[in-house]
Coordinates of C-alpha atoms and ligand atoms in Angstrom, one line a residue:
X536 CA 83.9 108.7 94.2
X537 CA 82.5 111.5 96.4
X538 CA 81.0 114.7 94.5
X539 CA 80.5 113.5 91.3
X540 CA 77.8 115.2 88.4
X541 CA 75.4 113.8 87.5
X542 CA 77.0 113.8 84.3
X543 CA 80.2 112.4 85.7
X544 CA 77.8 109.9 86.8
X545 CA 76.7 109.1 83.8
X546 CA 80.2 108.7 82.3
X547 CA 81.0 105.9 85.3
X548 CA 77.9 103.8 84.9
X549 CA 77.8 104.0 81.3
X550 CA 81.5 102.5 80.8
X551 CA 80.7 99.9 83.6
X552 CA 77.4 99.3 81.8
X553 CA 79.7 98.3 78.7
X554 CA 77.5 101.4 76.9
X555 CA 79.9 102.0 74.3
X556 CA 78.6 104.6 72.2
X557 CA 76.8 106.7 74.7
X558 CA 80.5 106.4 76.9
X559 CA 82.3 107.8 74.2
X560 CA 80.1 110.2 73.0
X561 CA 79.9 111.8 76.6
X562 CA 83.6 111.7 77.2
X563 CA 83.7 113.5 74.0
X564 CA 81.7 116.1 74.5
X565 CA 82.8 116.4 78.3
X566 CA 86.7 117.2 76.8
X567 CA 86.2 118.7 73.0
X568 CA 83.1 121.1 73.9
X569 CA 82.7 121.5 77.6
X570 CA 86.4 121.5 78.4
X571 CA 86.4 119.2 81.3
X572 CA 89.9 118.5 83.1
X573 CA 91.2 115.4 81.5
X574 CA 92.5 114.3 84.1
X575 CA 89.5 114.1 86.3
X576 CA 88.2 112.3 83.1
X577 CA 90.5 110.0 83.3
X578 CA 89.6 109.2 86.9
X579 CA 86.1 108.6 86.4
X580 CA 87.3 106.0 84.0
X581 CA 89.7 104.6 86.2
X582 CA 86.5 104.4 88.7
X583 CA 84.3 102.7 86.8
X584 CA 87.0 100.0 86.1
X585 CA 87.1 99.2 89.2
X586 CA 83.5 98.9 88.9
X587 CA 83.7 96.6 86.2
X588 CA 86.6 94.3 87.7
X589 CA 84.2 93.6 90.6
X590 CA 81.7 92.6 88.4
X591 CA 84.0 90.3 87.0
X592 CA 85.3 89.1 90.1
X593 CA 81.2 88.6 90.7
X594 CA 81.1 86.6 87.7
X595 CA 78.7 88.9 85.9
X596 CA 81.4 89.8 83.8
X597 CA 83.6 87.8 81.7
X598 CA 87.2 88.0 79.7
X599 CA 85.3 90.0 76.8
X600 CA 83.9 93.3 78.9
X601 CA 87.6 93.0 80.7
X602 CA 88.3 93.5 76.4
X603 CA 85.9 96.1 76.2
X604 CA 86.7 97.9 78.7
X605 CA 90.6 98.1 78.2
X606 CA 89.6 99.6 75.0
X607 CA 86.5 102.3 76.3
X608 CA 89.5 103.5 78.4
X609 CA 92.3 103.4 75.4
X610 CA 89.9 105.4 73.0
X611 CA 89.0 107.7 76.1
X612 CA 92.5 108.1 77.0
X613 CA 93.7 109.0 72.9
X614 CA 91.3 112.1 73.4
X615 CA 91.9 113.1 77.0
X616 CA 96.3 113.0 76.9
X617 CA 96.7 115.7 74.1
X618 CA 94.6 117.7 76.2
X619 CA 96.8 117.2 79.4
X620 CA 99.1 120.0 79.9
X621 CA 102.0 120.4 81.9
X622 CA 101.8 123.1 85.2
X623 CA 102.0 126.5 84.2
X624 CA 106.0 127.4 84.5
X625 CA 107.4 124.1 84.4
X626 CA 109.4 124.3 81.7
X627 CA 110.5 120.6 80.3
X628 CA 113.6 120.1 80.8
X629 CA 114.0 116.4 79.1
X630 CA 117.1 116.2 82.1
X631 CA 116.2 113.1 84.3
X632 CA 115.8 109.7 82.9
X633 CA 113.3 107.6 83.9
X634 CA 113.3 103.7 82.7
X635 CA 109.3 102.3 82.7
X636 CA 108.0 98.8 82.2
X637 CA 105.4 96.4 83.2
X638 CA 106.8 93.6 85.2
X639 CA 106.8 89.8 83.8
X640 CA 103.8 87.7 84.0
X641 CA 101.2 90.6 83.9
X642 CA 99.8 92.5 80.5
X643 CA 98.0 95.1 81.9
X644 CA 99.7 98.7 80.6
X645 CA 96.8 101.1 80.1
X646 CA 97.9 102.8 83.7
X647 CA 101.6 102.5 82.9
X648 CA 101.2 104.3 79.7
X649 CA 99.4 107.4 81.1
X650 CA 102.3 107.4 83.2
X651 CA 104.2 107.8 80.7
X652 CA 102.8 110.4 78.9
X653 CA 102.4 112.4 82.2
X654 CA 106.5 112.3 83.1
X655 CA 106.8 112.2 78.9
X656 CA 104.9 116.1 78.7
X657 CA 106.5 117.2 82.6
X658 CA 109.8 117.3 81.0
X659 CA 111.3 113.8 81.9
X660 CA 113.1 111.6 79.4
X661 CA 111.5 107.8 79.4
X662 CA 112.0 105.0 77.7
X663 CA 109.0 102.5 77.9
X664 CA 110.0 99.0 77.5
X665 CA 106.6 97.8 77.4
X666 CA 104.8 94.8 78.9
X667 CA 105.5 91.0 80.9
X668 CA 109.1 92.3 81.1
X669 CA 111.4 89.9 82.1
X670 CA 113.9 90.6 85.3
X671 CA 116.7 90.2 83.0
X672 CA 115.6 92.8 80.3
X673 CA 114.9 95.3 83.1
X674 CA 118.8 94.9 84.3
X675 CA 119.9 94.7 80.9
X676 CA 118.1 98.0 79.6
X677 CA 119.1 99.3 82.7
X678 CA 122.6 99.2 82.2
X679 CA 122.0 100.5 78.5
X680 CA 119.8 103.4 79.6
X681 CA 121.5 104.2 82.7
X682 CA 118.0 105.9 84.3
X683 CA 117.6 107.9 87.5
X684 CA 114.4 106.2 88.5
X685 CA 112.6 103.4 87.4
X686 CA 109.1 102.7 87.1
X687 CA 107.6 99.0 88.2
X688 CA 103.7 98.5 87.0
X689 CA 101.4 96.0 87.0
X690 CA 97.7 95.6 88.1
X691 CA 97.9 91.6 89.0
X692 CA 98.2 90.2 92.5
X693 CA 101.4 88.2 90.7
X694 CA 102.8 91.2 90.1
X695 CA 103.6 91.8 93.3
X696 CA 106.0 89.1 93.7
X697 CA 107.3 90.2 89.6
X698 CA 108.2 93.7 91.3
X699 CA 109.8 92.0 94.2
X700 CA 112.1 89.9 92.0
X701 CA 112.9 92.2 89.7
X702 CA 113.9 94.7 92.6
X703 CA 116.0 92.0 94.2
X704 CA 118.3 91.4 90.5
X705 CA 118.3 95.3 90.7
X706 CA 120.1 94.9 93.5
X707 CA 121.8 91.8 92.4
X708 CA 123.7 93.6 89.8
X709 CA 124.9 96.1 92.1
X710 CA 122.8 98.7 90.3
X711 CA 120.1 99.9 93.0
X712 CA 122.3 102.6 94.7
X713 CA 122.0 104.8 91.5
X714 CA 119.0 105.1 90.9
X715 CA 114.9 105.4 92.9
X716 CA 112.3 102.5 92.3
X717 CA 109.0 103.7 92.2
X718 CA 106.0 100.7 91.7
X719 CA 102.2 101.6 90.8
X720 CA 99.3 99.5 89.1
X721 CA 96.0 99.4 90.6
X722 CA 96.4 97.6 94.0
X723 CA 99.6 98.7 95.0
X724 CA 100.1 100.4 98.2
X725 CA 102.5 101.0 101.4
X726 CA 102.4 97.5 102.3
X727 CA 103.5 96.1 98.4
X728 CA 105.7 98.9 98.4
X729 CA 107.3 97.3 101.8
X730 CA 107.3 93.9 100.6
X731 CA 109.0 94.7 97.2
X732 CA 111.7 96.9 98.6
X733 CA 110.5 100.1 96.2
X734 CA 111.7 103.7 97.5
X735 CA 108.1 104.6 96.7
X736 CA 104.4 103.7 95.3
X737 CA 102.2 106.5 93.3
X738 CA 98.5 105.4 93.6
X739 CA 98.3 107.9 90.1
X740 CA 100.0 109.3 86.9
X741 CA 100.2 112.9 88.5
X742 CA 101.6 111.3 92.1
X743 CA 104.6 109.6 89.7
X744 CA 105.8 113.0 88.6
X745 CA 105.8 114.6 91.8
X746 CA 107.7 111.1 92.9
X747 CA 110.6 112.1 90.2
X748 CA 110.6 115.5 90.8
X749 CA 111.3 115.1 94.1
X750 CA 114.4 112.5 93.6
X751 CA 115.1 114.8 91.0
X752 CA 114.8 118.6 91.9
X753 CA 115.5 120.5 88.2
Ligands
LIG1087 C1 91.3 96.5 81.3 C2 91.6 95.3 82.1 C3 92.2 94.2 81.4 C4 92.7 94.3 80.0 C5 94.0 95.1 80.0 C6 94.3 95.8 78.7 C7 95.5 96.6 78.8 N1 96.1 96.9 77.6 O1 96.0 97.0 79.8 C8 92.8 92.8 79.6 C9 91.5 92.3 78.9 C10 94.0 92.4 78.7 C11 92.9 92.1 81.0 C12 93.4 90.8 81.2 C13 93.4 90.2 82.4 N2 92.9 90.7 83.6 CO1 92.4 92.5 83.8 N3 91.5 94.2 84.2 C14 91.3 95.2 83.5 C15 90.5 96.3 84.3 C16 89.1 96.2 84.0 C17 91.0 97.7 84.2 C18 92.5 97.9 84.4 C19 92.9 99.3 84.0 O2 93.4 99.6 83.0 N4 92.6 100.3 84.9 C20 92.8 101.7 84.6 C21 94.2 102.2 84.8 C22 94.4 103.7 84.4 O3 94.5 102.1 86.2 P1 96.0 101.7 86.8 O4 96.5 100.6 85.9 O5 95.7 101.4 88.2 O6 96.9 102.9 86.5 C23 96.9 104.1 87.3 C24 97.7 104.0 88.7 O7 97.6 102.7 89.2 C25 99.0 104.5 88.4 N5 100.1 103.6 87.9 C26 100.0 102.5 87.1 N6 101.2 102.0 86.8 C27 102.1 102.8 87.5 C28 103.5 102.7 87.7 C29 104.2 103.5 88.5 C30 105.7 103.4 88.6 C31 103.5 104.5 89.2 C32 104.1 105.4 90.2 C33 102.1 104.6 89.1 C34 101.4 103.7 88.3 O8 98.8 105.5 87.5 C35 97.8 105.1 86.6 C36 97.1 106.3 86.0 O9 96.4 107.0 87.1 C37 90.8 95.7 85.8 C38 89.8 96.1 86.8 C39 90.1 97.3 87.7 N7 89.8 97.2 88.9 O10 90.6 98.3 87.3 C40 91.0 94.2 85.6 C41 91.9 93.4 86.5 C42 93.2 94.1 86.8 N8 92.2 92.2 85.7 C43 92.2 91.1 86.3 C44 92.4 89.8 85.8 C45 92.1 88.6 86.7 C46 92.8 89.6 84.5 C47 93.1 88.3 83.8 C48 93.9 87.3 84.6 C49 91.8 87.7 83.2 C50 91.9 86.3 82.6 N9 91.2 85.4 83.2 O11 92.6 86.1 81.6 C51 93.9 88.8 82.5 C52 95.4 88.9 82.9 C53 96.4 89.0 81.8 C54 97.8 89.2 82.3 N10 98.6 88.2 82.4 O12 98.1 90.3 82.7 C55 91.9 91.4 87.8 C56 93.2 91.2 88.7 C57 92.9 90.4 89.9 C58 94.2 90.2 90.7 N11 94.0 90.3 92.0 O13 95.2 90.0 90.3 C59 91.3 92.8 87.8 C60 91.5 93.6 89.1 C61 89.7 92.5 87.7 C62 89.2 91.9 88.9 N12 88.7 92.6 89.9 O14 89.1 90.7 89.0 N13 92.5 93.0 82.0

């Protein structure tokens, strides 16, 4: 990450370094006393995750830092999304509906849930259905929920073809034309986005708003 403090610094190796305590502490401080952006906070995390999953990939980490970490960024993220407010002027209008899951065979849901807390405080209605969500609970809540645009995550390279499928019994059920598919999760971009058949990808909590406001101008 380009421009970061020394502090910010800090914060990054310090979660990748699985220093707990000294992580937390900073983050603290950074958001309760200093009144750092949260959501540049939650970037740096997001940062030195990645940091940590190629150290796993390395084999200098194992299944109990990929633990750890999840829950650095949990505790981090309990402090840091209160303090996230919505633009000045936007006024929530709890209008559009927007249906959110992770897609079946993949776990991961730290990223989906910011996601939802970001279109949660920015006025959207959502309905999280949580995680290793089956095609046929996505068509079926669907139906039930009847959402303007729904949200595909997941961070695995399975995912991919999860989000493909579960775009394809979308479809199926003659239920696409109504509604936008938007997909995100750490190594999504244009080209899963083509291969899925999504409307859109957001590499970010903040570029999923913008993604809904646009389909759905208030
Ligand atoms: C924490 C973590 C875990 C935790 C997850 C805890 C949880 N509750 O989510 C646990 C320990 C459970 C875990 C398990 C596994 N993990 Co893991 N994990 C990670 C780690 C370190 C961080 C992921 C994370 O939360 N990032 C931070 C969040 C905030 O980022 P994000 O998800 O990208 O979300 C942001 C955006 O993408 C976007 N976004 C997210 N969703 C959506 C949706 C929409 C619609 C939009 C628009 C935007 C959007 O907005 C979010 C906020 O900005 C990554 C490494 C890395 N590079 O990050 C590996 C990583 C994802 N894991 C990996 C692996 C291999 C596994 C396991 C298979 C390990 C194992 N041997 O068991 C299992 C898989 C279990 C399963 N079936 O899913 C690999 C995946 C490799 C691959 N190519 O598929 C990674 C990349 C590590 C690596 N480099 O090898 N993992």
């Amino acid at each position: 990450m380009a421009d970061m403090t020394e502090q910010e610094q800090n914060l990054v190796n310090w979660l990748a370094d699985m220093n707990e305590d000294d992580a937390f502490a900073l983050a603290k401080k950074m958001l309760l006393e200093e009144g750092a952006n949260p959501l540049r906070v939650l970037e740096l995390c997001r940062n030195a995750m990645d940091i940590v999953g190629k150290r796993f990939e390395k084999g200098e980490y194992f299944l109990p830092e990929l633990v750890l970490a999840g829950e650095m960024l949990e505790n981090i993220g309990a402090i840091a999304k209160p303090l996230i407010k919505q633009a000045p002027g936007e006024e929530p209008k709890k209008l559009a509906k927007v249906l959110i899951g992770t897609v079946h065979g993949d776990l991961h849901d730290i990223g989906k849930n910011i996601v939802t807390f970001m279109l949660d405080i920015n006025g959207f209605e959502v309905k999280d259905i949580g995680i290793d969500v089956p095609v046929a609970k996505f068509v079926e809540e669907i139906r039930e929920f009847e959402p303007s645009v729904v949200g595909l995550s997941g961070f695995l390279t399975l995912a991919f073809d999860s989000m493909k499928e579960t775009v394809q019994a979308i479809e199926a059920a003659g239920l696409r034309k109504q509604m936008k598919i938007m997909i995100g999760g750490g190594q999504v971009d244009e080209a899963v986005r083509t291969y899925t058949g999504a409307d859109a990808y957001g590499s970010n909590a903040v570029a999923a708003v913008t993604l809904c406001r646009q389909w759905i101008p208030g």
